[in-house]
Each structure stands twice: as C-alpha cells, then as structure tokens.
mmCIF file of C-alpha atoms in Angstrom:
data_model
loop_
_atom_site.group_PDB
_atom_site.id
_atom_site.type_symbol
_atom_site.label_atom_id
_atom_site.label_comp_id
_atom_site.label_asym_id
_atom_site.label_seq_id
_atom_site.Cartn_x
_atom_site.Cartn_y
_atom_site.Cartn_z
ATOM 1 C CA MET A 151 -2.268 -2.201 27.075
ATOM 2 C CA GLU A 152 -5.635 -2.215 27.890
ATOM 3 C CA PHE A 153 -8.011 -4.928 26.099
ATOM 4 C CA SER A 154 -11.534 -4.882 25.691
ATOM 5 C CA SER A 155 -12.058 -8.507 26.047
ATOM 6 C CA GLY A 156 -10.453 -10.982 28.544
ATOM 7 C CA LEU A 157 -10.456 -13.654 25.848
ATOM 8 C CA LEU A 158 -8.566 -11.426 23.358
ATOM 9 C CA GLU A 159 -6.160 -10.414 26.191
ATOM 10 C CA ASN A 160 -5.432 -14.371 26.956
ATOM 11 C CA ALA A 161 -4.584 -14.776 23.106
ATOM 12 C CA VAL A 162 -2.558 -12.089 23.015
ATOM 13 C CA ARG A 163 -0.506 -13.036 26.186
ATOM 14 C CA GLU A 164 -0.007 -16.597 24.981
ATOM 15 C CA MET A 165 1.145 -15.213 21.584
ATOM 16 C CA SER A 166 3.583 -13.042 23.243
ATOM 17 C CA GLN A 167 5.151 -15.956 24.913
ATOM 18 C CA LEU A 168 6.831 -16.871 21.473
ATOM 19 C CA PRO A 169 10.243 -15.583 20.841
ATOM 20 C CA GLY A 170 10.744 -12.478 19.167
ATOM 21 C CA ILE A 171 7.051 -11.837 19.288
ATOM 22 C CA GLY A 172 6.240 -8.918 21.737
ATOM 23 C CA LYS A 173 2.492 -7.766 22.696
ATOM 24 C CA ARG A 174 1.888 -5.433 19.668
ATOM 25 C CA THR A 175 2.937 -8.380 17.192
ATOM 26 C CA ALA A 176 0.884 -10.731 18.774
ATOM 27 C CA LEU A 177 -2.097 -8.452 18.842
ATOM 28 C CA ARG A 178 -1.384 -8.168 14.857
ATOM 29 C CA LEU A 179 -1.230 -11.904 14.492
ATOM 30 C CA VAL A 180 -4.156 -12.811 16.481
ATOM 31 C CA LEU A 181 -6.371 -9.820 14.939
ATOM 32 C CA HIS A 182 -5.555 -11.409 11.718
ATOM 33 C CA LEU A 183 -6.765 -14.634 12.584
ATOM 34 C CA LEU A 184 -9.839 -12.814 13.598
ATOM 35 C CA ARG A 185 -10.355 -11.906 9.922
ATOM 36 C CA GLN A 186 -9.570 -14.944 8.340
ATOM 37 C CA PRO A 187 -12.131 -17.963 8.320
ATOM 38 C CA ALA A 188 -12.323 -19.899 11.615
ATOM 39 C CA GLY A 189 -10.872 -23.143 9.737
ATOM 40 C CA GLN A 190 -7.485 -21.575 9.532
ATOM 41 C CA THR A 191 -7.047 -20.828 13.251
ATOM 42 C CA GLU A 192 -8.379 -24.554 14.021
ATOM 43 C CA ARG A 193 -5.723 -25.818 11.717
ATOM 44 C CA LEU A 194 -2.852 -24.186 13.107
ATOM 45 C CA ALA A 195 -3.983 -24.763 16.980
ATOM 46 C CA HIS A 196 -4.384 -28.562 15.771
ATOM 47 C CA ALA A 197 -1.041 -28.529 13.889
ATOM 48 C CA LEU A 198 0.749 -27.499 16.801
ATOM 49 C CA CYS A 199 -0.941 -29.603 19.568
ATOM 50 C CA SER A 200 -0.564 -32.824 17.417
ATOM 51 C CA LEU A 201 3.009 -32.148 16.661
ATOM 52 C CA ARG A 202 3.751 -31.371 20.419
ATOM 53 C CA GLU A 203 1.879 -34.765 21.384
ATOM 54 C CA GLU A 204 2.802 -36.935 18.534
ATOM 55 C CA VAL A 205 6.504 -35.833 17.939
ATOM 56 C CA LYS A 206 9.117 -38.470 17.785
ATOM 57 C CA TYR A 207 12.893 -38.424 17.902
ATOM 58 C CA CYS A 208 14.817 -40.849 15.804
ATOM 59 C CA SER A 209 16.133 -43.327 18.147
ATOM 60 C CA ASN A 210 19.749 -43.423 16.660
ATOM 61 C CA CYS A 211 20.200 -39.289 15.930
ATOM 62 C CA HIS A 212 17.604 -37.698 17.879
ATOM 63 C CA ASN A 213 16.380 -35.918 14.894
ATOM 64 C CA ILE A 214 12.893 -35.051 14.554
ATOM 65 C CA SER A 215 11.114 -37.811 12.825
ATOM 66 C CA ASP A 216 7.687 -39.448 12.121
ATOM 67 C CA GLY A 217 8.978 -43.023 12.825
ATOM 68 C CA ASP A 218 11.302 -44.733 15.179
ATOM 69 C CA LEU A 219 14.384 -44.064 12.904
ATOM 70 C CA CYS A 220 14.540 -40.787 10.703
ATOM 71 C CA GLU A 221 15.019 -41.129 6.917
ATOM 72 C CA ILE A 222 18.402 -40.489 6.914
ATOM 73 C CA CYS A 223 19.136 -43.193 9.345
ATOM 74 C CA ALA A 224 16.980 -45.367 7.837
ATOM 75 C CA ASN A 225 18.635 -44.701 4.347
ATOM 76 C CA PRO A 226 20.541 -48.203 3.738
ATOM 77 C CA LYS A 227 22.942 -45.899 1.337
ATOM 78 C CA ARG A 228 24.194 -43.578 3.933
ATOM 79 C CA ASP A 229 27.565 -44.351 5.816
ATOM 80 C CA GLY A 230 26.626 -44.872 9.489
ATOM 81 C CA SER A 231 30.315 -45.002 10.485
ATOM 82 C CA LEU A 232 30.518 -41.263 9.979
ATOM 83 C CA VAL A 233 28.704 -39.261 12.284
ATOM 84 C CA CYS A 234 28.200 -35.252 12.326
ATOM 85 C CA VAL A 235 27.320 -33.886 15.578
ATOM 86 C CA VAL A 236 25.055 -30.726 15.410
ATOM 87 C CA GLU A 237 23.406 -28.671 18.062
ATOM 88 C CA ASP A 238 19.457 -28.909 16.506
ATOM 89 C CA ILE A 239 17.629 -29.815 13.585
ATOM 90 C CA ARG A 240 17.800 -26.815 11.845
ATOM 91 C CA ASP A 241 21.714 -27.499 11.429
ATOM 92 C CA VAL A 242 20.703 -30.953 10.182
ATOM 93 C CA MET A 243 18.365 -29.123 7.504
ATOM 94 C CA ALA A 244 21.299 -26.903 6.188
ATOM 95 C CA ILE A 245 23.962 -29.740 5.892
ATOM 96 C CA GLU A 246 21.146 -31.399 4.058
ATOM 97 C CA ASN A 247 20.631 -28.849 1.853
ATOM 98 C CA THR A 248 24.155 -28.627 0.692
ATOM 99 C CA SER A 249 24.052 -32.370 -0.720
ATOM 100 C CA GLN A 250 27.687 -32.909 0.305
ATOM 101 C CA TYR A 251 27.431 -35.260 3.276
ATOM 102 C CA GLN A 252 26.506 -38.810 3.024
ATOM 103 C CA GLY A 253 26.851 -40.001 6.490
ATOM 104 C CA HIS A 254 24.933 -39.996 9.461
ATOM 105 C CA TYR A 255 24.233 -37.138 12.049
ATOM 106 C CA HIS A 256 23.785 -36.798 15.987
ATOM 107 C CA VAL A 257 21.582 -33.965 17.213
ATOM 108 C CA LEU A 258 22.589 -32.984 20.724
ATOM 109 C CA GLY A 259 19.714 -30.868 21.389
ATOM 110 C CA GLY A 260 21.764 -27.769 22.732
ATOM 111 C CA LYS A 261 25.323 -26.650 23.765
ATOM 112 C CA ILE A 262 26.665 -26.876 27.253
ATOM 113 C CA SER A 263 25.915 -23.525 28.857
ATOM 114 C CA PRO A 264 26.067 -23.337 32.677
ATOM 115 C CA MET A 265 24.881 -19.630 32.391
ATOM 116 C CA ASP A 266 21.457 -21.197 30.972
ATOM 117 C CA GLY A 267 21.371 -23.804 33.270
ATOM 118 C CA VAL A 268 22.246 -26.328 30.266
ATOM 119 C CA GLY A 269 24.774 -29.230 31.305
ATOM 120 C CA PRO A 270 26.153 -32.500 29.977
ATOM 121 C CA ASN A 271 23.445 -34.325 31.211
ATOM 122 C CA ASN A 272 20.497 -32.248 29.629
ATOM 123 C CA LEU A 273 21.975 -33.187 26.145
ATOM 124 C CA ASN A 274 22.240 -36.377 23.899
ATOM 125 C CA ILE A 275 25.643 -36.869 24.885
ATOM 126 C CA SER A 276 25.537 -40.087 26.469
ATOM 127 C CA SER A 277 24.027 -42.029 23.766
ATOM 128 C CA LEU A 278 26.776 -40.586 21.209
ATOM 129 C CA VAL A 279 29.315 -41.818 23.336
ATOM 130 C CA GLU A 280 27.775 -45.216 23.595
ATOM 131 C CA LYS A 281 27.792 -45.570 19.808
ATOM 132 C CA VAL A 282 31.395 -45.034 19.859
ATOM 133 C CA LYS A 283 31.592 -47.737 22.516
ATOM 134 C CA GLU A 284 30.271 -50.248 20.715
ATOM 135 C CA GLY A 285 32.643 -49.527 17.903
ATOM 136 C CA LYS A 286 29.884 -48.688 15.143
ATOM 137 C CA VAL A 287 31.517 -45.196 14.456
ATOM 138 C CA LYS A 288 34.989 -44.334 12.544
ATOM 139 C CA GLU A 289 34.930 -40.528 12.544
ATOM 140 C CA ILE A 290 33.133 -37.761 14.385
ATOM 141 C CA ILE A 291 32.705 -34.348 12.863
ATOM 142 C CA PHE A 292 31.823 -31.511 15.142
ATOM 143 C CA ALA A 293 29.992 -29.222 13.775
ATOM 144 C CA LEU A 294 28.737 -26.588 16.305
ATOM 145 C CA SER A 295 29.075 -23.005 16.256
ATOM 146 C CA SER A 296 32.264 -21.501 17.257
ATOM 147 C CA THR A 297 31.453 -20.028 20.359
ATOM 148 C CA MET A 298 32.498 -20.463 23.568
ATOM 149 C CA GLU A 299 29.754 -22.834 24.395
ATOM 150 C CA GLY A 300 30.293 -24.601 21.016
ATOM 151 C CA ASP A 301 33.814 -24.963 21.907
ATOM 152 C CA THR A 302 33.260 -26.400 25.424
ATOM 153 C CA THR A 303 30.660 -28.841 24.337
ATOM 154 C CA ASN A 304 33.230 -30.066 21.683
ATOM 155 C CA PHE A 305 36.162 -30.340 24.139
ATOM 156 C CA TYR A 306 33.721 -32.226 26.830
ATOM 157 C CA ILE A 307 32.530 -34.861 24.095
ATOM 158 C CA TYR A 308 36.315 -35.198 22.626
ATOM 159 C CA ARG A 309 37.518 -36.186 26.380
ATOM 160 C CA GLN A 310 34.596 -38.735 26.761
ATOM 161 C CA ILE A 311 35.422 -40.393 23.475
ATOM 162 C CA GLU A 312 39.065 -40.026 22.552
ATOM 163 C CA ALA A 313 39.909 -43.311 24.790
ATOM 164 C CA TYR A 314 37.998 -45.297 21.876
ATOM 165 C CA GLY A 315 40.354 -44.335 19.114
ATOM 166 C CA VAL A 316 37.703 -42.771 16.863
ATOM 167 C CA ALA A 317 38.909 -40.160 14.470
ATOM 168 C CA THR A 318 37.782 -36.737 14.949
ATOM 169 C CA SER A 319 37.293 -33.597 13.024
ATOM 170 C CA THR A 320 35.625 -30.297 13.061
ATOM 171 C CA ILE A 321 34.227 -28.705 10.153
ATOM 172 C CA ALA A 322 36.769 -26.147 8.246
ATOM 173 C CA ARG A 323 36.558 -22.497 9.249
ATOM 174 C CA GLY A 324 37.802 -19.918 6.859
ATOM 175 C CA ILE A 325 36.561 -16.631 4.712
ATOM 176 C CA ALA A 326 32.995 -17.672 3.049
ATOM 177 C CA VAL A 327 32.875 -18.070 -0.665
ATOM 178 C CA GLY A 328 32.469 -14.822 -2.173
ATOM 179 C CA ASP A 329 33.273 -12.851 0.837
ATOM 180 C CA GLU A 330 36.132 -9.853 0.668
ATOM 181 C CA LEU A 331 39.219 -10.350 2.589
ATOM 182 C CA GLU A 332 39.340 -6.772 3.533
ATOM 183 C CA TYR A 333 36.190 -7.339 5.788
ATOM 184 C CA ALA A 334 36.904 -10.755 7.463
ATOM 185 C CA ASP A 335 37.472 -10.659 11.035
ATOM 186 C CA GLU A 336 41.121 -11.380 11.870
ATOM 187 C CA ILE A 337 40.648 -14.653 13.703
ATOM 188 C CA THR A 338 39.008 -16.477 10.867
ATOM 189 C CA LEU A 339 41.540 -14.610 8.467
ATOM 190 C CA GLY A 340 44.185 -16.151 10.450
ATOM 191 C CA ARG A 341 42.826 -19.414 10.849
ATOM 192 C CA SER A 342 42.132 -19.866 7.157
ATOM 193 C CA ILE A 343 45.911 -19.237 6.575
ATOM 194 C CA LEU A 344 47.313 -21.786 9.082
ATOM 195 C CA ASN A 345 44.479 -24.478 7.686
ATOM 196 C CA ARG A 346 45.326 -23.724 4.075
ATOM 197 C CA ILE A 347 44.687 -26.622 1.539
ATOM 198 C CA PRO A 348 46.665 -27.830 -1.391
ATOM 199 C CA PHE A 349 45.329 -25.544 -4.551
ATOM 200 C CA GLU A 350 44.734 -28.622 -6.749
ATOM 201 C CA SER A 351 42.428 -29.998 -4.070
ATOM 202 C CA SER A 352 40.497 -26.684 -3.996
ATOM 203 C CA LEU A 353 40.177 -26.962 -7.914
ATOM 204 C CA LYS A 354 38.164 -30.272 -7.796
ATOM 205 C CA ARG A 355 35.153 -28.861 -5.732
ATOM 206 C CA MET B 1466 13.102 -26.634 2.916
ATOM 207 C CA GLU B 1467 13.037 -30.462 3.484
ATOM 208 C CA PHE B 1468 11.532 -31.495 6.776
ATOM 209 C CA SER B 1469 12.326 -34.648 8.501
ATOM 210 C CA SER B 1470 8.859 -35.247 9.695
ATOM 211 C CA GLY B 1471 5.464 -34.549 8.480
ATOM 212 C CA LEU B 1472 3.999 -33.224 11.496
ATOM 213 C CA LEU B 1473 6.870 -30.713 11.545
ATOM 214 C CA GLU B 1474 6.131 -29.593 8.249
ATOM 215 C CA ASN B 1475 2.581 -29.075 8.723
ATOM 216 C CA ALA B 1476 2.876 -26.956 12.021
ATOM 217 C CA VAL B 1477 5.470 -24.899 10.182
ATOM 218 C CA ARG B 1478 3.267 -24.244 7.231
ATOM 219 C CA GLU B 1479 0.250 -23.363 9.394
ATOM 220 C CA MET B 1480 2.279 -20.933 11.581
ATOM 221 C CA SER B 1481 4.054 -19.259 8.261
ATOM 222 C CA GLN B 1482 0.422 -18.386 7.101
ATOM 223 C CA LEU B 1483 0.267 -15.722 9.764
ATOM 224 C CA PRO B 1484 1.451 -12.218 8.460
ATOM 225 C CA GLY B 1485 5.270 -11.406 8.415
ATOM 226 C CA ILE B 1486 6.105 -14.944 9.740
ATOM 227 C CA GLY B 1487 8.132 -16.629 7.146
ATOM 228 C CA LYS B 1488 9.209 -20.409 6.669
ATOM 229 C CA ARG B 1489 12.619 -19.883 8.792
ATOM 230 C CA THR B 1490 10.715 -17.900 11.572
ATOM 231 C CA ALA B 1491 7.983 -20.565 11.773
ATOM 232 C CA LEU B 1492 10.683 -23.187 12.187
ATOM 233 C CA ARG B 1493 12.028 -21.344 14.771
ATOM 234 C CA LEU B 1494 8.708 -20.847 16.848
ATOM 235 C CA VAL B 1495 7.718 -24.534 16.212
ATOM 236 C CA LEU B 1496 11.260 -25.774 17.645
ATOM 237 C CA HIS B 1497 10.984 -23.352 20.541
ATOM 238 C CA LEU B 1498 7.271 -24.729 21.406
ATOM 239 C CA LEU B 1499 8.901 -28.184 21.419
ATOM 240 C CA ARG B 1500 11.225 -27.414 23.817
ATOM 241 C CA GLN B 1501 8.778 -25.944 26.107
ATOM 242 C CA PRO B 1502 6.220 -28.175 28.406
ATOM 243 C CA ALA B 1503 3.690 -29.176 26.343
ATOM 244 C CA GLY B 1504 1.213 -27.045 28.510
ATOM 245 C CA GLN B 1505 2.482 -23.813 26.886
ATOM 246 C CA THR B 1506 1.577 -25.453 23.287
ATOM 247 C CA GLU B 1507 -1.904 -26.216 24.743
ATOM 248 C CA ARG B 1508 -2.593 -22.865 26.371
ATOM 249 C CA LEU B 1509 -1.444 -21.102 23.335
ATOM 250 C CA ALA B 1510 -3.927 -23.471 20.914
ATOM 251 C CA HIS B 1511 -7.002 -23.226 23.262
ATOM 252 C CA ALA B 1512 -6.528 -19.390 23.700
ATOM 253 C CA LEU B 1513 -6.477 -19.053 19.802
ATOM 254 C CA CYS B 1514 -9.485 -21.439 19.499
ATOM 255 C CA SER B 1515 -11.743 -20.024 21.982
ATOM 256 C CA LEU B 1516 -11.042 -16.599 20.880
ATOM 257 C CA ARG B 1517 -12.054 -17.552 17.309
ATOM 258 C CA GLU B 1518 -15.013 -19.359 18.348
ATOM 259 C CA GLU B 1519 -16.637 -17.225 21.217
ATOM 260 C CA VAL B 1520 -15.483 -13.735 20.074
ATOM 261 C CA LYS B 1521 -18.228 -11.178 20.494
ATOM 262 C CA TYR B 1522 -18.454 -7.655 18.979
ATOM 263 C CA CYS B 1523 -20.079 -4.786 20.837
ATOM 264 C CA SER B 1524 -23.776 -4.391 19.413
ATOM 265 C CA ASN B 1525 -23.279 -0.832 19.617
ATOM 266 C CA CYS B 1526 -19.555 0.040 18.335
ATOM 267 C CA HIS B 1527 -18.345 -3.229 16.987
ATOM 268 C CA ASN B 1528 -15.512 -3.470 19.269
ATOM 269 C CA ILE B 1529 -14.369 -6.742 20.569
ATOM 270 C CA SER B 1530 -15.829 -7.446 23.558
ATOM 271 C CA ASP B 1531 -16.748 -10.189 26.062
ATOM 272 C CA GLY B 1532 -20.641 -9.375 26.402
ATOM 273 C CA ASP B 1533 -23.182 -7.854 24.373
ATOM 274 C CA LEU B 1534 -21.935 -4.112 24.998
ATOM 275 C CA CYS B 1535 -18.283 -3.277 25.471
ATOM 276 C CA GLU B 1536 -16.790 -1.849 28.581
ATOM 277 C CA ILE B 1537 -16.789 1.894 26.966
ATOM 278 C CA CYS B 1538 -20.259 1.419 25.463
ATOM 279 C CA ALA B 1539 -21.665 0.347 28.781
ATOM 280 C CA ASN B 1540 -19.871 2.986 30.867
ATOM 281 C CA PRO B 1541 -22.729 5.619 31.733
ATOM 282 C CA LYS B 1542 -19.987 8.382 32.363
ATOM 283 C CA ARG B 1543 -19.185 8.130 28.703
ATOM 284 C CA ASP B 1544 -20.636 10.593 26.078
ATOM 285 C CA GLY B 1545 -22.578 8.666 23.531
ATOM 286 C CA SER B 1546 -23.249 11.606 21.539
ATOM 287 C CA LEU B 1547 -19.919 11.916 20.607
ATOM 288 C CA VAL B 1548 -18.775 8.910 18.211
ATOM 289 C CA CYS B 1549 -15.112 8.135 17.027
ATOM 290 C CA VAL B 1550 -14.918 6.690 13.963
ATOM 291 C CA VAL B 1551 -11.934 4.183 13.614
ATOM 292 C CA GLU B 1552 -10.799 1.628 11.403
ATOM 293 C CA ASP B 1553 -9.938 -1.212 13.878
ATOM 294 C CA ILE B 1554 -9.682 -1.971 17.407
ATOM 295 C CA ARG B 1555 -6.217 -1.153 17.844
ATOM 296 C CA ASP B 1556 -7.172 2.431 17.085
ATOM 297 C CA VAL B 1557 -9.332 2.184 19.930
ATOM 298 C CA MET B 1558 -6.778 1.161 22.358
ATOM 299 C CA ALA B 1559 -4.486 3.905 21.029
ATOM 300 C CA ILE B 1560 -6.878 6.646 21.742
ATOM 301 C CA GLU B 1561 -7.869 4.963 24.996
ATOM 302 C CA ASN B 1562 -4.055 5.190 26.292
ATOM 303 C CA THR B 1563 -4.319 9.149 26.007
ATOM 304 C CA SER B 1564 -6.955 9.218 28.310
ATOM 305 C CA GLN B 1565 -7.988 12.433 26.417
ATOM 306 C CA TYR B 1566 -11.381 11.128 24.974
ATOM 307 C CA GLN B 1567 -14.776 10.665 26.963
ATOM 308 C CA GLY B 1568 -17.178 9.642 23.914
ATOM 309 C CA HIS B 1569 -17.807 6.457 22.224
ATOM 310 C CA TYR B 1570 -16.522 4.632 19.189
ATOM 311 C CA HIS B 1571 -17.597 3.153 16.068
ATOM 312 C CA VAL B 1572 -15.123 0.398 14.830
ATOM 313 C CA LEU B 1573 -15.701 0.116 10.679
ATOM 314 C CA GLY B 1574 -13.364 -3.160 10.452
ATOM 315 C CA GLY B 1575 -11.343 -1.355 7.756
ATOM 316 C CA LYS B 1576 -11.151 1.165 5.119
ATOM 317 C CA ILE B 1577 -12.942 1.259 1.629
ATOM 318 C CA SER B 1578 -10.425 -0.240 -0.899
ATOM 319 C CA PRO B 1579 -11.531 -1.470 -4.225
ATOM 320 C CA MET B 1580 -8.203 -2.528 -4.864
ATOM 321 C CA ASP B 1581 -8.341 -5.120 -1.954
ATOM 322 C CA GLY B 1582 -12.207 -5.785 -3.077
ATOM 323 C CA VAL B 1583 -13.585 -4.025 0.262
ATOM 324 C CA GLY B 1584 -16.646 -1.673 -0.366
ATOM 325 C CA PRO B 1585 -18.875 -0.039 1.854
ATOM 326 C CA ASN B 1586 -20.910 -3.108 2.507
ATOM 327 C CA ASN B 1587 -18.063 -4.716 3.801
ATOM 328 C CA LEU B 1588 -17.550 -2.627 6.651
ATOM 329 C CA ASN B 1589 -19.974 -1.327 9.567
ATOM 330 C CA ILE B 1590 -21.105 1.637 8.021
ATOM 331 C CA SER B 1591 -24.832 1.120 8.028
ATOM 332 C CA SER B 1592 -25.040 0.811 11.606
ATOM 333 C CA LEU B 1593 -23.046 4.171 11.865
ATOM 334 C CA VAL B 1594 -25.649 5.948 9.449
ATOM 335 C CA GLU B 1595 -28.456 4.212 11.559
ATOM 336 C CA LYS B 1596 -27.206 5.716 14.651
ATOM 337 C CA VAL B 1597 -27.126 9.141 13.168
ATOM 338 C CA LYS B 1598 -30.861 8.734 11.761
ATOM 339 C CA GLU B 1599 -32.242 7.970 15.043
ATOM 340 C CA GLY B 1600 -30.626 11.611 16.203
ATOM 341 C CA LYS B 1601 -28.614 9.664 19.089
ATOM 342 C CA VAL B 1602 -25.166 11.472 17.633
ATOM 343 C CA LYS B 1603 -24.321 15.126 17.983
ATOM 344 C CA GLU B 1604 -20.721 14.873 16.587
ATOM 345 C CA ILE B 1605 -18.957 12.577 14.112
ATOM 346 C CA ILE B 1606 -15.060 12.424 14.760
ATOM 347 C CA PHE B 1607 -13.237 10.997 11.783
ATOM 348 C CA ALA B 1608 -9.976 9.327 12.929
ATOM 349 C CA LEU B 1609 -9.070 7.175 10.099
ATOM 350 C CA SER B 1610 -5.357 7.221 8.627
ATOM 351 C CA SER B 1611 -5.056 10.085 6.090
ATOM 352 C CA THR B 1612 -4.344 7.605 3.180
ATOM 353 C CA MET B 1613 -6.236 7.531 -0.068
ATOM 354 C CA GLU B 1614 -8.370 4.751 1.353
ATOM 355 C CA GLY B 1615 -9.080 6.616 4.860
ATOM 356 C CA ASP B 1616 -10.067 9.934 2.817
ATOM 357 C CA THR B 1617 -12.206 7.815 0.577
ATOM 358 C CA THR B 1618 -13.978 6.139 3.473
ATOM 359 C CA ASN B 1619 -14.439 9.588 5.507
ATOM 360 C CA PHE B 1620 -16.158 11.014 2.474
ATOM 361 C CA TYR B 1621 -18.345 8.269 2.018
ATOM 362 C CA ILE B 1622 -19.697 8.254 5.617
ATOM 363 C CA TYR B 1623 -19.764 11.896 5.223
ATOM 364 C CA ARG B 1624 -22.174 12.052 1.815
ATOM 365 C CA GLN B 1625 -24.433 9.495 4.170
ATOM 366 C CA ILE B 1626 -24.878 11.499 7.188
ATOM 367 C CA GLU B 1627 -24.795 15.023 6.216
ATOM 368 C CA ALA B 1628 -28.357 15.337 5.584
ATOM 369 C CA TYR B 1629 -29.108 14.595 9.197
ATOM 370 C CA GLY B 1630 -27.629 17.809 10.271
ATOM 371 C CA VAL B 1631 -24.716 15.962 12.719
ATOM 372 C CA ALA B 1632 -21.561 17.943 13.470
ATOM 373 C CA THR B 1633 -18.746 16.272 11.705
ATOM 374 C CA SER B 1634 -14.769 16.486 12.454
ATOM 375 C CA THR B 1635 -11.559 15.071 11.717
ATOM 376 C CA ILE B 1636 -8.783 14.498 14.035
ATOM 377 C CA ALA B 1637 -5.831 17.575 13.801
ATOM 378 C CA ARG B 1638 -2.875 16.755 11.199
ATOM 379 C CA GLY B 1639 0.131 18.304 12.028
ATOM 380 C CA ILE B 1640 3.757 18.194 13.461
ATOM 381 C CA ALA B 1641 4.032 15.536 16.069
ATOM 382 C CA VAL B 1642 4.860 16.634 19.269
ATOM 383 C CA GLY B 1643 8.730 16.838 19.902
ATOM 384 C CA ASP B 1644 9.361 16.645 15.830
ATOM 385 C CA GLU B 1645 11.782 18.803 14.369
ATOM 386 C CA LEU B 1646 10.193 21.039 11.695
ATOM 387 C CA GLU B 1647 12.942 20.822 8.996
ATOM 388 C CA TYR B 1648 12.096 16.943 8.791
ATOM 389 C CA ALA B 1649 8.481 17.159 8.482
ATOM 390 C CA ASP B 1650 6.924 16.641 4.939
ATOM 391 C CA GLU B 1651 5.587 19.636 3.296
ATOM 392 C CA ILE B 1652 1.704 18.410 3.072
ATOM 393 C CA THR B 1653 1.768 18.127 7.156
ATOM 394 C CA LEU B 1654 3.561 21.003 7.665
ATOM 395 C CA GLY B 1655 1.526 23.410 4.877
ATOM 396 C CA ARG B 1656 -1.727 21.950 6.892
ATOM 397 C CA SER B 1657 -0.140 22.776 10.412
ATOM 398 C CA ILE B 1658 -0.026 26.647 9.027
ATOM 399 C CA LEU B 1659 -3.466 26.625 7.680
ATOM 400 C CA ASN B 1660 -4.974 25.145 10.812
ATOM 401 C CA ARG B 1661 -3.004 26.768 13.388
ATOM 402 C CA ILE B 1662 -4.847 27.437 16.589
ATOM 403 C CA PRO B 1663 -4.742 30.168 19.006
ATOM 404 C CA PHE B 1664 -1.590 30.607 21.241
ATOM 405 C CA GLU B 1665 -3.672 30.722 24.356
ATOM 406 C CA SER B 1666 -5.538 27.589 23.653
ATOM 407 C CA SER B 1667 -2.329 25.520 23.131
ATOM 408 C CA LEU B 1668 -1.179 26.570 26.514
ATOM 409 C CA LYS B 1669 -4.179 24.727 28.273
ATOM 410 C CA ARG B 1670 -3.188 21.474 27.393
#
C-alpha cells in the first residue's frame, strides 16, 4: 500500500503489529480515530501507556492487579490451600464467571513450548513450587488446555511437586453441557466414559 | 466481564471503542501488548497521537498529506483539469494502485446520508464547486460507490456544477474481470449490456 503521508503510514504500521490486525484493518481503525474527536485517541494512548507502565502483578498468584495482592488473594473468605493453575488471566476471568470456585489461582503466564522458545524458566513455576514446599497448599488443580504444551506443562510441574505430598487434580474433560454425542470427538467421548461419575452426584449440580 | 485491575479495564474499554473490536478482542490485544516490550506500546501510542495532532489535509484535494499539498497535487506531471471525486482516502489508494489514472482527486470525506446526519455542508463539496467555477476543471469523474447515498451525492454535486459547462462522467459499472456471468446480479448485468463498448477498444486494454 502507498500512503500519502508518513504519519499515517507510521500509525498504520504500529497498529498492524497487533495480532490479527492486518494493514487494511489498521488503516480502517486509524481513519476511524481521525474522524473522532482528538480526545478519543488521547484517551486510548494514555490508557495503553499507563497500563504498560504501571501494571502490577499479584505477588501471590501473578494475576494482573492494582495492588500488591489481587482481590482474590486478598479476600479472607477464599481458600488459599486450594490452588488452580491456569495459563493466563483470561482463564482466571473465565473460571471466576462460573462462581463455582472459592480457592486461589496461580497464573503461569504461558505454557512450556520449545517451538516458541518458552521454557520452564520463562513461566511462574518456581514460585508455585515454593508455595508447595512451604506446606501452604493442600491441593493443586491443573486447568491448562489439553494440548501437547498444556500436558507437558502439567507433567513438568507435577514432577516438581510430587515429593511434597500435595494432592493434584485436573479439571474434568467430557462432553460439554448441551452438546450432541454424535458430534463429539472420540478421545473426549472415550474419556467421558472412563471418568464417569455416580448419577446421584450429577443430580446435585 | 470482571477485570482484576482498573488500569486493565480502562485500556480494554478504550480499545473496544474501535469499530469491529469487541471486549474480548480488546482484552486479547491489550494482553498481547503487555507481553511485548514496553517500547511497542509507546510507539503505538505516540504514532496515533502524533497523527491525530499533526495530521494535515491537502489544501487542493483534502487527501491526508504531510505538507500543504499532497504528493499527487504537487506532481506537475499530473493533469489538474481532470478531477476524480471519491469518498475517502482509501479510494484514492485503491485507484492509485491501478496506475491507470493521471489526474487529480477530490476527497469528499463521506457521502450525503441524512440517516447518519451527514449533509452537504459536512462534506468537502463547496471547494470542489469553487474549483469548477474558477474554470480550472475540464472533467469531473464521479467514483463514489453506487448506493443510494453515493447516487444522491453524485446528483447533488452535478446540480451544483452543471451550469459551468464542465464535462462529467462516472466510472463504468459492469461485470468484474474474471467473474462468471451466471452469478452477476441483474442490475449490474443489465447496465453492462446497455453501456457496452466497441470490441476493438476493449482489445487495447
């Protein structure tokens, strides 16, 4: 694309660095901002910069937080001996939306993925092992996506903590509520039969 | 969505003001920026702000420009007596990419659309009429999209300039190169038959 202005070209180039935003979409977004009052662009720029500069991570669970401890870790009603290991803060938000979980979280910040150059040292794993060593944790719940990387990460962490006698569990895999059996993949369906639960306990939910 | 940080919520809210960006996409983009070096966020914010503050429009054609005149209007090789009327600068870029046009442009900045509160006074129409009045223009080419609003805008401008004896034309509507006839809509196909061109002249292109 040939741009008639260097300023415009620069703005489009920076915008198209974002994932899923190509040059055409970037141009559309930038031209939209030009048609809006200047205040909107300033607010966007300021919000992004101040987040990037002032962002804090909870010292306990590594969730994004405004203070030293996030609201979840600071809440005395929540059970700190139950720790749910998730990949990123979107997973925390997803689980919080279910209102079914009253423990703490531990945000790894990614999954072990040698292909993308992410090793155990790039993730928040050592602080989790430290928590387990201190004897504060009774149960670790693995809630990573069940991909090769997720399974590798689960297993890596499991090997680090198994010596300390902490209970470990993983979230149930099975047919989603409302899904038709005939469209389920065979691995999921097979696991849902192997890991079946007593009918009476399913009635209570 | 419940955010664990006010800064994050603010950034997501501002990002989701952009057209086609919902809250989930905005969160994905903002979290991406957090994982990148701080310089990327700063460059994006600076590029957007400096574009918004320092943007200039060509005094002749209203295209976005770095100087008082855009590169097209400043180019002495281009024919200023031929003016192609377009809706916005993306149309200028699209026509420039064809390398088939050597005249000037006139960017209206939109189409007349009472439903969206856009009247003739919100568009760069008076400066076009002024150019025609001064006798600088031999031909006006209407290149707006053929919607109700585009046709209305064409007709409004035509009524303003018809008294000054300037030639007017509109870009050809017809079957796109490479398209199958059977899938064309009947209005386009009908027009392409009415506005047929001599076979010899089609061979030259």
